[in-house]
């Protein structure tokens, strides 16, 4: 199933949202962390492959990218990275987490409400793409 072909107007709207997120003023490193971590959680091999390649092209360290899945145990992530990764996990797993107040307080300790709003939209956007890719059975390039 090719959702981009079957629902082109809707797919273009999702792409436009992603473009707006990229231009929102959020740090590219944080966007890469969001996109990669959500894609890992959602089991989207296509998106993990894509976002690792994009992060490497933007100059992110390969070892850092290898450790995103285990960020809590790695010293490569600073306080802002950790707040974003924890928020990404909580929002992505909303059915399990309910996004507790403590998760919000953690991200609020590092970001303004406006930044949190943008981060939340970025997380929602990659979750849309993950669901499109996984449900469509899109395979990453080999």
PDB file of N, CA, C and O in Angstrom, residues 11-76:
ATOM      1  N   UNK A  11      -1.191  13.110   2.506  1.00  0.00           N
ATOM      2  CA  UNK A  11       0.236  12.847   2.672  1.00  0.00           C
ATOM      3  C   UNK A  11       1.034  14.137   2.494  1.00  0.00           C
ATOM      4  O   UNK A  11       1.973  14.394   3.261  1.00  0.00           O
ATOM      5  N   UNK A  12       0.664  14.961   1.525  1.00  0.00           N
ATOM      6  CA  UNK A  12       1.339  16.253   1.339  1.00  0.00           C
ATOM      7  C   UNK A  12       1.165  17.137   2.575  1.00  0.00           C
ATOM      8  O   UNK A  12       2.080  17.862   2.957  1.00  0.00           O
ATOM      9  N   UNK A  13       0.013  17.057   3.208  1.00  0.00           N
ATOM     10  CA  UNK A  13      -0.223  17.838   4.430  1.00  0.00           C
ATOM     11  C   UNK A  13       0.707  17.378   5.553  1.00  0.00           C
ATOM     12  O   UNK A  13       1.245  18.202   6.306  1.00  0.00           O
ATOM     13  N   UNK A  14       0.912  16.077   5.673  1.00  0.00           N
ATOM     14  CA  UNK A  14       1.833  15.551   6.685  1.00  0.00           C
ATOM     15  C   UNK A  14       3.256  16.017   6.367  1.00  0.00           C
ATOM     16  O   UNK A  14       4.001  16.436   7.259  1.00  0.00           O
ATOM     17  N   UNK A  15       3.636  15.961   5.106  1.00  0.00           N
ATOM     18  CA  UNK A  15       4.971  16.435   4.695  1.00  0.00           C
ATOM     19  C   UNK A  15       5.129  17.923   4.983  1.00  0.00           C
ATOM     20  O   UNK A  15       6.195  18.359   5.416  1.00  0.00           O
ATOM     21  N   UNK A  16       4.069  18.688   4.743  1.00  0.00           N
ATOM     22  CA  UNK A  16       4.129  20.127   5.025  1.00  0.00           C
ATOM     23  C   UNK A  16       4.286  20.379   6.523  1.00  0.00           C
ATOM     24  O   UNK A  16       5.029  21.283   6.938  1.00  0.00           O
ATOM     25  N   UNK A  17       3.608  19.591   7.347  1.00  0.00           N
ATOM     26  CA  UNK A  17       3.759  19.704   8.790  1.00  0.00           C
ATOM     27  C   UNK A  17       5.200  19.398   9.191  1.00  0.00           C
ATOM     28  O   UNK A  17       5.807  20.123   9.994  1.00  0.00           O
ATOM     29  N   UNK A  18       5.771  18.351   8.632  1.00  0.00           N
ATOM     30  CA  UNK A  18       7.154  17.989   8.926  1.00  0.00           C
ATOM     31  C   UNK A  18       8.107  19.104   8.504  1.00  0.00           C
ATOM     32  O   UNK A  18       9.057  19.427   9.237  1.00  0.00           O
ATOM     33  N   UNK A  19       7.855  19.703   7.378  1.00  0.00           N
ATOM     34  CA  UNK A  19       8.673  20.830   6.916  1.00  0.00           C
ATOM     35  C   UNK A  19       8.565  22.005   7.884  1.00  0.00           C
ATOM     36  O   UNK A  19       9.567  22.649   8.215  1.00  0.00           O
ATOM     37  N   UNK A  20       7.362  22.284   8.361  1.00  0.00           N
ATOM     38  CA  UNK A  20       7.163  23.373   9.331  1.00  0.00           C
ATOM     39  C   UNK A  20       7.895  23.078  10.636  1.00  0.00           C
ATOM     40  O   UNK A  20       8.490  23.981  11.237  1.00  0.00           O
ATOM     41  N   UNK A  21       7.879  21.829  11.068  1.00  0.00           N
ATOM     42  CA  UNK A  21       8.609  21.436  12.276  1.00  0.00           C
ATOM     43  C   UNK A  21      10.105  21.691  12.075  1.00  0.00           C
ATOM     44  O   UNK A  21      10.773  22.247  12.950  1.00  0.00           O
ATOM     45  N   UNK A  22      10.626  21.319  10.911  1.00  0.00           N
ATOM     46  CA  UNK A  22      12.050  21.509  10.630  1.00  0.00           C
ATOM     47  C   UNK A  22      12.441  22.982  10.631  1.00  0.00           C
ATOM     48  O   UNK A  22      13.583  23.314  10.939  1.00  0.00           O
ATOM     49  N   UNK A  23      11.491  23.842  10.304  1.00  0.00           N
ATOM     50  CA  UNK A  23      11.743  25.289  10.240  1.00  0.00           C
ATOM     51  C   UNK A  23      11.284  26.023  11.499  1.00  0.00           C
ATOM     52  O   UNK A  23      11.279  27.249  11.537  1.00  0.00           O
ATOM     53  N   UNK A  24      10.922  25.289  12.539  1.00  0.00           N
ATOM     54  CA  UNK A  24      10.317  25.880  13.738  1.00  0.00           C
ATOM     55  C   UNK A  24      11.301  26.563  14.677  1.00  0.00           C
ATOM     56  O   UNK A  24      10.894  27.203  15.645  1.00  0.00           O
ATOM     57  N   UNK A  25      12.585  26.382  14.422  1.00  0.00           N
ATOM     58  CA  UNK A  25      13.587  26.960  15.301  1.00  0.00           C
ATOM     59  C   UNK A  25      14.143  25.991  16.319  1.00  0.00           C
ATOM     60  O   UNK A  25      15.054  26.332  17.077  1.00  0.00           O
ATOM     61  N   UNK A  26      13.598  24.772  16.354  1.00  0.00           N
ATOM     62  CA  UNK A  26      14.157  23.752  17.252  1.00  0.00           C
ATOM     63  C   UNK A  26      15.532  23.334  16.749  1.00  0.00           C
ATOM     64  O   UNK A  26      15.767  23.259  15.539  1.00  0.00           O
ATOM     65  N   UNK A  27      16.416  23.042  17.672  1.00  0.00           N
ATOM     66  CA  UNK A  27      17.763  22.611  17.343  1.00  0.00           C
ATOM     67  C   UNK A  27      17.714  21.305  16.547  1.00  0.00           C
ATOM     68  O   UNK A  27      16.982  20.374  16.914  1.00  0.00           O
ATOM     69  N   UNK A  28      18.495  21.238  15.467  1.00  0.00           N
ATOM     70  CA  UNK A  28      18.501  20.044  14.624  1.00  0.00           C
ATOM     71  C   UNK A  28      18.895  18.787  15.389  1.00  0.00           C
ATOM     72  O   UNK A  28      18.362  17.709  15.135  1.00  0.00           O
ATOM     73  N   UNK A  29      19.837  18.907  16.328  1.00  0.00           N
ATOM     74  CA  UNK A  29      20.235  17.740  17.119  1.00  0.00           C
ATOM     75  C   UNK A  29      19.029  17.173  17.854  1.00  0.00           C
ATOM     76  O   UNK A  29      18.804  15.960  17.872  1.00  0.00           O
ATOM     77  N   UNK A  30      18.228  18.059  18.453  1.00  0.00           N
ATOM     78  CA  UNK A  30      17.050  17.598  19.190  1.00  0.00           C
ATOM     79  C   UNK A  30      16.042  16.945  18.259  1.00  0.00           C
ATOM     80  O   UNK A  30      15.445  15.923  18.603  1.00  0.00           O
ATOM     81  N   UNK A  31      15.856  17.522  17.087  1.00  0.00           N
ATOM     82  CA  UNK A  31      14.934  16.914  16.108  1.00  0.00           C
ATOM     83  C   UNK A  31      15.420  15.530  15.690  1.00  0.00           C
ATOM     84  O   UNK A  31      14.625  14.600  15.570  1.00  0.00           O
ATOM     85  N   UNK A  32      16.722  15.386  15.482  1.00  0.00           N
ATOM     86  CA  UNK A  32      17.261  14.066  15.130  1.00  0.00           C
ATOM     87  C   UNK A  32      17.023  13.066  16.260  1.00  0.00           C
ATOM     88  O   UNK A  32      16.633  11.925  16.005  1.00  0.00           O
ATOM     89  N   UNK A  33      17.235  13.493  17.499  1.00  0.00           N
ATOM     90  CA  UNK A  33      17.007  12.594  18.631  1.00  0.00           C
ATOM     91  C   UNK A  33      15.545  12.187  18.722  1.00  0.00           C
ATOM     92  O   UNK A  33      15.231  11.011  18.944  1.00  0.00           O
ATOM     93  N   UNK A  34      14.640  13.147  18.544  1.00  0.00           N
ATOM     94  CA  UNK A  34      13.201  12.852  18.575  1.00  0.00           C
ATOM     95  C   UNK A  34      12.841  11.849  17.495  1.00  0.00           C
ATOM     96  O   UNK A  34      12.176  10.834  17.757  1.00  0.00           O
ATOM     97  N   UNK A  35      13.256  12.142  16.278  1.00  0.00           N
ATOM     98  CA  UNK A  35      12.865  11.300  15.139  1.00  0.00           C
ATOM     99  C   UNK A  35      13.426   9.888  15.264  1.00  0.00           C
ATOM    100  O   UNK A  35      12.732   8.913  14.972  1.00  0.00           O
ATOM    101  N   UNK A  36      14.657   9.795  15.722  1.00  0.00           N
ATOM    102  CA  UNK A  36      15.259   8.472  15.864  1.00  0.00           C
ATOM    103  C   UNK A  36      14.643   7.692  17.018  1.00  0.00           C
ATOM    104  O   UNK A  36      14.269   6.526  16.858  1.00  0.00           O
ATOM    105  N   UNK A  37      14.488   8.329  18.183  1.00  0.00           N
ATOM    106  CA  UNK A  37      13.963   7.589  19.345  1.00  0.00           C
ATOM    107  C   UNK A  37      12.523   7.141  19.126  1.00  0.00           C
ATOM    108  O   UNK A  37      12.174   5.989  19.436  1.00  0.00           O
ATOM    109  N   UNK A  38      11.676   8.007  18.607  1.00  0.00           N
ATOM    110  CA  UNK A  38      10.287   7.608  18.344  1.00  0.00           C
ATOM    111  C   UNK A  38      10.244   6.466  17.331  1.00  0.00           C
ATOM    112  O   UNK A  38       9.476   5.512  17.497  1.00  0.00           O
ATOM    113  N   UNK A  39      11.076   6.535  16.308  1.00  0.00           N
ATOM    114  CA  UNK A  39      11.102   5.486  15.285  1.00  0.00           C
ATOM    115  C   UNK A  39      11.572   4.161  15.868  1.00  0.00           C
ATOM    116  O   UNK A  39      11.067   3.094  15.490  1.00  0.00           O
ATOM    117  N   UNK A  40      12.530   4.210  16.802  1.00  0.00           N
ATOM    118  CA  UNK A  40      12.969   2.984  17.478  1.00  0.00           C
ATOM    119  C   UNK A  40      11.822   2.392  18.286  1.00  0.00           C
ATOM    120  O   UNK A  40      11.554   1.190  18.206  1.00  0.00           O
ATOM    121  N   UNK A  41      11.152   3.230  19.065  1.00  0.00           N
ATOM    122  CA  UNK A  41      10.048   2.758  19.906  1.00  0.00           C
ATOM    123  C   UNK A  41       8.948   2.138  19.052  1.00  0.00           C
ATOM    124  O   UNK A  41       8.387   1.097  19.407  1.00  0.00           O
ATOM    125  N   UNK A  42       8.649   2.771  17.929  1.00  0.00           N
ATOM    126  CA  UNK A  42       7.560   2.315  17.068  1.00  0.00           C
ATOM    127  C   UNK A  42       7.958   1.173  16.131  1.00  0.00           C
ATOM    128  O   UNK A  42       7.129   0.679  15.375  1.00  0.00           O
ATOM    129  N   UNK A  43       9.214   0.761  16.184  1.00  0.00           N
ATOM    130  CA  UNK A  43       9.652  -0.363  15.357  1.00  0.00           C
ATOM    131  C   UNK A  43       9.633  -0.061  13.884  1.00  0.00           C
ATOM    132  O   UNK A  43       9.353  -0.943  13.070  1.00  0.00           O
ATOM    133  N   UNK A  44       9.956   1.174  13.513  1.00  0.00           N
ATOM    134  CA  UNK A  44       9.925   1.575  12.104  1.00  0.00           C
ATOM    135  C   UNK A  44      11.342   1.542  11.528  1.00  0.00           C
ATOM    136  O   UNK A  44      12.094   2.524  11.631  1.00  0.00           O
ATOM    137  N   UNK A  45      11.704   0.432  10.927  1.00  0.00           N
ATOM    138  CA  UNK A  45      13.051   0.267  10.373  1.00  0.00           C
ATOM    139  C   UNK A  45      13.325   1.286   9.274  1.00  0.00           C
ATOM    140  O   UNK A  45      14.433   1.831   9.190  1.00  0.00           O
ATOM    141  N   UNK A  46      12.337   1.566   8.439  1.00  0.00           N
ATOM    142  CA  UNK A  46      12.517   2.550   7.368  1.00  0.00           C
ATOM    143  C   UNK A  46      12.913   3.901   7.962  1.00  0.00           C
ATOM    144  O   UNK A  46      13.862   4.539   7.510  1.00  0.00           O
ATOM    145  N   UNK A  47      12.182   4.344   8.987  1.00  0.00           N
ATOM    146  CA  UNK A  47      12.439   5.655   9.582  1.00  0.00           C
ATOM    147  C   UNK A  47      13.732   5.674  10.390  1.00  0.00           C
ATOM    148  O   UNK A  47      14.462   6.677  10.376  1.00  0.00           O
ATOM    149  N   UNK A  48      14.054   4.589  11.093  1.00  0.00           N
ATOM    150  CA  UNK A  48      15.331   4.531  11.812  1.00  0.00           C
ATOM    151  C   UNK A  48      16.469   4.695  10.816  1.00  0.00           C
ATOM    152  O   UNK A  48      17.385   5.508  11.015  1.00  0.00           O
ATOM    153  N   UNK A  49      16.433   3.948   9.725  1.00  0.00           N
ATOM    154  CA  UNK A  49      17.463   4.034   8.693  1.00  0.00           C
ATOM    155  C   UNK A  49      17.558   5.457   8.142  1.00  0.00           C
ATOM    156  O   UNK A  49      18.651   6.028   8.066  1.00  0.00           O
ATOM    157  N   UNK A  50      16.434   6.031   7.790  1.00  0.00           N
ATOM    158  CA  UNK A  50      16.390   7.381   7.222  1.00  0.00           C
ATOM    159  C   UNK A  50      16.957   8.412   8.193  1.00  0.00           C
ATOM    160  O   UNK A  50      17.805   9.234   7.829  1.00  0.00           O
ATOM    161  N   UNK A  51      16.522   8.358   9.433  1.00  0.00           N
ATOM    162  CA  UNK A  51      16.911   9.403  10.387  1.00  0.00           C
ATOM    163  C   UNK A  51      18.348   9.249  10.880  1.00  0.00           C
ATOM    164  O   UNK A  51      18.989  10.249  11.192  1.00  0.00           O
ATOM    165  N   UNK A  52      18.865   8.043  10.907  1.00  0.00           N
ATOM    166  CA  UNK A  52      20.289   7.873  11.193  1.00  0.00           C
ATOM    167  C   UNK A  52      21.105   8.497  10.065  1.00  0.00           C
ATOM    168  O   UNK A  52      22.057   9.253  10.309  1.00  0.00           O
ATOM    169  N   UNK A  53      20.731   8.217   8.833  1.00  0.00           N
ATOM    170  CA  UNK A  53      21.458   8.777   7.690  1.00  0.00           C
ATOM    171  C   UNK A  53      21.386  10.302   7.683  1.00  0.00           C
ATOM    172  O   UNK A  53      22.390  10.980   7.423  1.00  0.00           O
ATOM    173  N   UNK A  54      20.214  10.862   7.966  1.00  0.00           N
ATOM    174  CA  UNK A  54      20.077  12.323   8.003  1.00  0.00           C
ATOM    175  C   UNK A  54      20.921  12.933   9.124  1.00  0.00           C
ATOM    176  O   UNK A  54      21.572  13.967   8.928  1.00  0.00           O
ATOM    177  N   UNK A  55      20.920  12.302  10.283  1.00  0.00           N
ATOM    178  CA  UNK A  55      21.699  12.818  11.416  1.00  0.00           C
ATOM    179  C   UNK A  55      23.196  12.757  11.115  1.00  0.00           C
ATOM    180  O   UNK A  55      23.930  13.708  11.418  1.00  0.00           O
ATOM    181  N   UNK A  56      23.651  11.677  10.521  1.00  0.00           N
ATOM    182  CA  UNK A  56      25.056  11.571  10.138  1.00  0.00           C
ATOM    183  C   UNK A  56      25.424  12.651   9.119  1.00  0.00           C
ATOM    184  O   UNK A  56      26.474  13.287   9.234  1.00  0.00           O
ATOM    185  N   UNK A  57      24.541  12.878   8.147  1.00  0.00           N
ATOM    186  CA  UNK A  57      24.789  13.911   7.137  1.00  0.00           C
ATOM    187  C   UNK A  57      24.856  15.303   7.761  1.00  0.00           C
ATOM    188  O   UNK A  57      25.568  16.175   7.263  1.00  0.00           O
ATOM    189  N   UNK A  58      24.138  15.501   8.856  1.00  0.00           N
ATOM    190  CA  UNK A  58      24.173  16.783   9.574  1.00  0.00           C
ATOM    191  C   UNK A  58      25.341  16.876  10.552  1.00  0.00           C
ATOM    192  O   UNK A  58      25.462  17.859  11.276  1.00  0.00           O
ATOM    193  N   UNK A  59      26.167  15.833  10.599  1.00  0.00           N
ATOM    194  CA  UNK A  59      27.364  15.886  11.414  1.00  0.00           C
ATOM    195  C   UNK A  59      27.252  15.297  12.807  1.00  0.00           C
ATOM    196  O   UNK A  59      28.170  15.438  13.617  1.00  0.00           O
ATOM    197  N   UNK A  60      26.138  14.632  13.105  1.00  0.00           N
ATOM    198  CA  UNK A  60      26.046  13.982  14.420  1.00  0.00           C
ATOM    199  C   UNK A  60      27.016  12.807  14.485  1.00  0.00           C
ATOM    200  O   UNK A  60      27.256  12.126  13.486  1.00  0.00           O
ATOM    201  N   UNK A  61      27.531  12.577  15.664  1.00  0.00           N
ATOM    202  CA  UNK A  61      28.478  11.508  15.926  1.00  0.00           C
ATOM    203  C   UNK A  61      27.789  10.143  15.834  1.00  0.00           C
ATOM    204  O   UNK A  61      26.723   9.940  16.428  1.00  0.00           O
ATOM    205  N   UNK A  62      28.409   9.220  15.120  1.00  0.00           N
ATOM    206  CA  UNK A  62      27.819   7.889  14.929  1.00  0.00           C
ATOM    207  C   UNK A  62      27.637   7.155  16.253  1.00  0.00           C
ATOM    208  O   UNK A  62      26.614   6.505  16.469  1.00  0.00           O
ATOM    209  N   UNK A  63      28.604   7.269  17.157  1.00  0.00           N
ATOM    210  CA  UNK A  63      28.484   6.556  18.428  1.00  0.00           C
ATOM    211  C   UNK A  63      27.297   7.073  19.237  1.00  0.00           C
ATOM    212  O   UNK A  63      26.572   6.291  19.861  1.00  0.00           O
ATOM    213  N   UNK A  64      27.071   8.367  19.197  1.00  0.00           N
ATOM    214  CA  UNK A  64      25.905   8.942  19.873  1.00  0.00           C
ATOM    215  C   UNK A  64      24.624   8.338  19.316  1.00  0.00           C
ATOM    216  O   UNK A  64      23.733   7.941  20.070  1.00  0.00           O
ATOM    217  N   UNK A  65      24.543   8.238  18.010  1.00  0.00           N
ATOM    218  CA  UNK A  65      23.348   7.671  17.378  1.00  0.00           C
ATOM    219  C   UNK A  65      23.165   6.203  17.759  1.00  0.00           C
ATOM    220  O   UNK A  65      22.041   5.753  17.969  1.00  0.00           O
ATOM    221  N   UNK A  66      24.255   5.466  17.869  1.00  0.00           N
ATOM    222  CA  UNK A  66      24.167   4.060  18.286  1.00  0.00           C
ATOM    223  C   UNK A  66      23.612   3.919  19.698  1.00  0.00           C
ATOM    224  O   UNK A  66      23.012   2.896  20.028  1.00  0.00           O
ATOM    225  N   UNK A  67      23.799   4.953  20.502  1.00  0.00           N
ATOM    226  CA  UNK A  67      23.416   4.865  21.915  1.00  0.00           C
ATOM    227  C   UNK A  67      22.079   5.514  22.246  1.00  0.00           C
ATOM    228  O   UNK A  67      21.671   5.513  23.411  1.00  0.00           O
ATOM    229  N   UNK A  68      21.378   6.017  21.255  1.00  0.00           N
ATOM    230  CA  UNK A  68      20.074   6.654  21.510  1.00  0.00           C
ATOM    231  C   UNK A  68      19.123   5.682  22.196  1.00  0.00           C
ATOM    232  O   UNK A  68      18.391   6.063  23.119  1.00  0.00           O
ATOM    233  N   UNK A  69      19.114   4.436  21.796  1.00  0.00           N
ATOM    234  CA  UNK A  69      18.198   3.447  22.378  1.00  0.00           C
ATOM    235  C   UNK A  69      18.468   3.202  23.860  1.00  0.00           C
ATOM    236  O   UNK A  69      17.574   2.771  24.586  1.00  0.00           O
ATOM    237  N   UNK A  70      19.683   3.510  24.310  1.00  0.00           N
ATOM    238  CA  UNK A  70      20.063   3.284  25.709  1.00  0.00           C
ATOM    239  C   UNK A  70      20.575   4.593  26.334  1.00  0.00           C
ATOM    240  O   UNK A  70      21.503   4.602  27.129  1.00  0.00           O
ATOM    241  N   UNK A  71      19.944   5.676  25.990  1.00  0.00           N
ATOM    242  CA  UNK A  71      20.402   7.011  26.386  1.00  0.00           C
ATOM    243  C   UNK A  71      20.551   7.187  27.891  1.00  0.00           C
ATOM    244  O   UNK A  71      21.402   7.946  28.340  1.00  0.00           O
ATOM    245  N   UNK A  72      19.753   6.508  28.676  1.00  0.00           N
ATOM    246  CA  UNK A  72      19.829   6.667  30.139  1.00  0.00           C
ATOM    247  C   UNK A  72      21.172   6.194  30.691  1.00  0.00           C
ATOM    248  O   UNK A  72      21.638   6.667  31.714  1.00  0.00           O
ATOM    249  N   UNK A  73      21.793   5.234  30.013  1.00  0.00           N
ATOM    250  CA  UNK A  73      23.045   4.653  30.484  1.00  0.00           C
ATOM    251  C   UNK A  73      24.273   5.291  29.860  1.00  0.00           C
ATOM    252  O   UNK A  73      25.393   4.865  30.136  1.00  0.00           O
ATOM    253  N   UNK A  74      24.103   6.289  29.005  1.00  0.00           N
ATOM    254  CA  UNK A  74      25.232   6.869  28.277  1.00  0.00           C
ATOM    255  C   UNK A  74      25.517   8.309  28.699  1.00  0.00           C
ATOM    256  O   UNK A  74      24.590   9.115  28.815  1.00  0.00           O
ATOM    257  N   UNK A  75      26.791   8.650  28.877  1.00  0.00           N
ATOM    258  CA  UNK A  75      27.152  10.024  29.212  1.00  0.00           C
ATOM    259  C   UNK A  75      27.136  10.967  28.007  1.00  0.00           C
ATOM    260  O   UNK A  75      27.409  12.155  28.155  1.00  0.00           O
ATOM    261  N   UNK A  76      26.798  10.486  26.825  1.00  0.00           N
ATOM    262  CA  UNK A  76      26.821  11.313  25.621  1.00  0.00           C
ATOM    263  C   UNK A  76      25.659  12.299  25.541  1.00  0.00           C
ATOM    264  O   UNK A  76      25.633  13.141  24.649  1.00  0.00           O
TER     265      UNK A  76
END
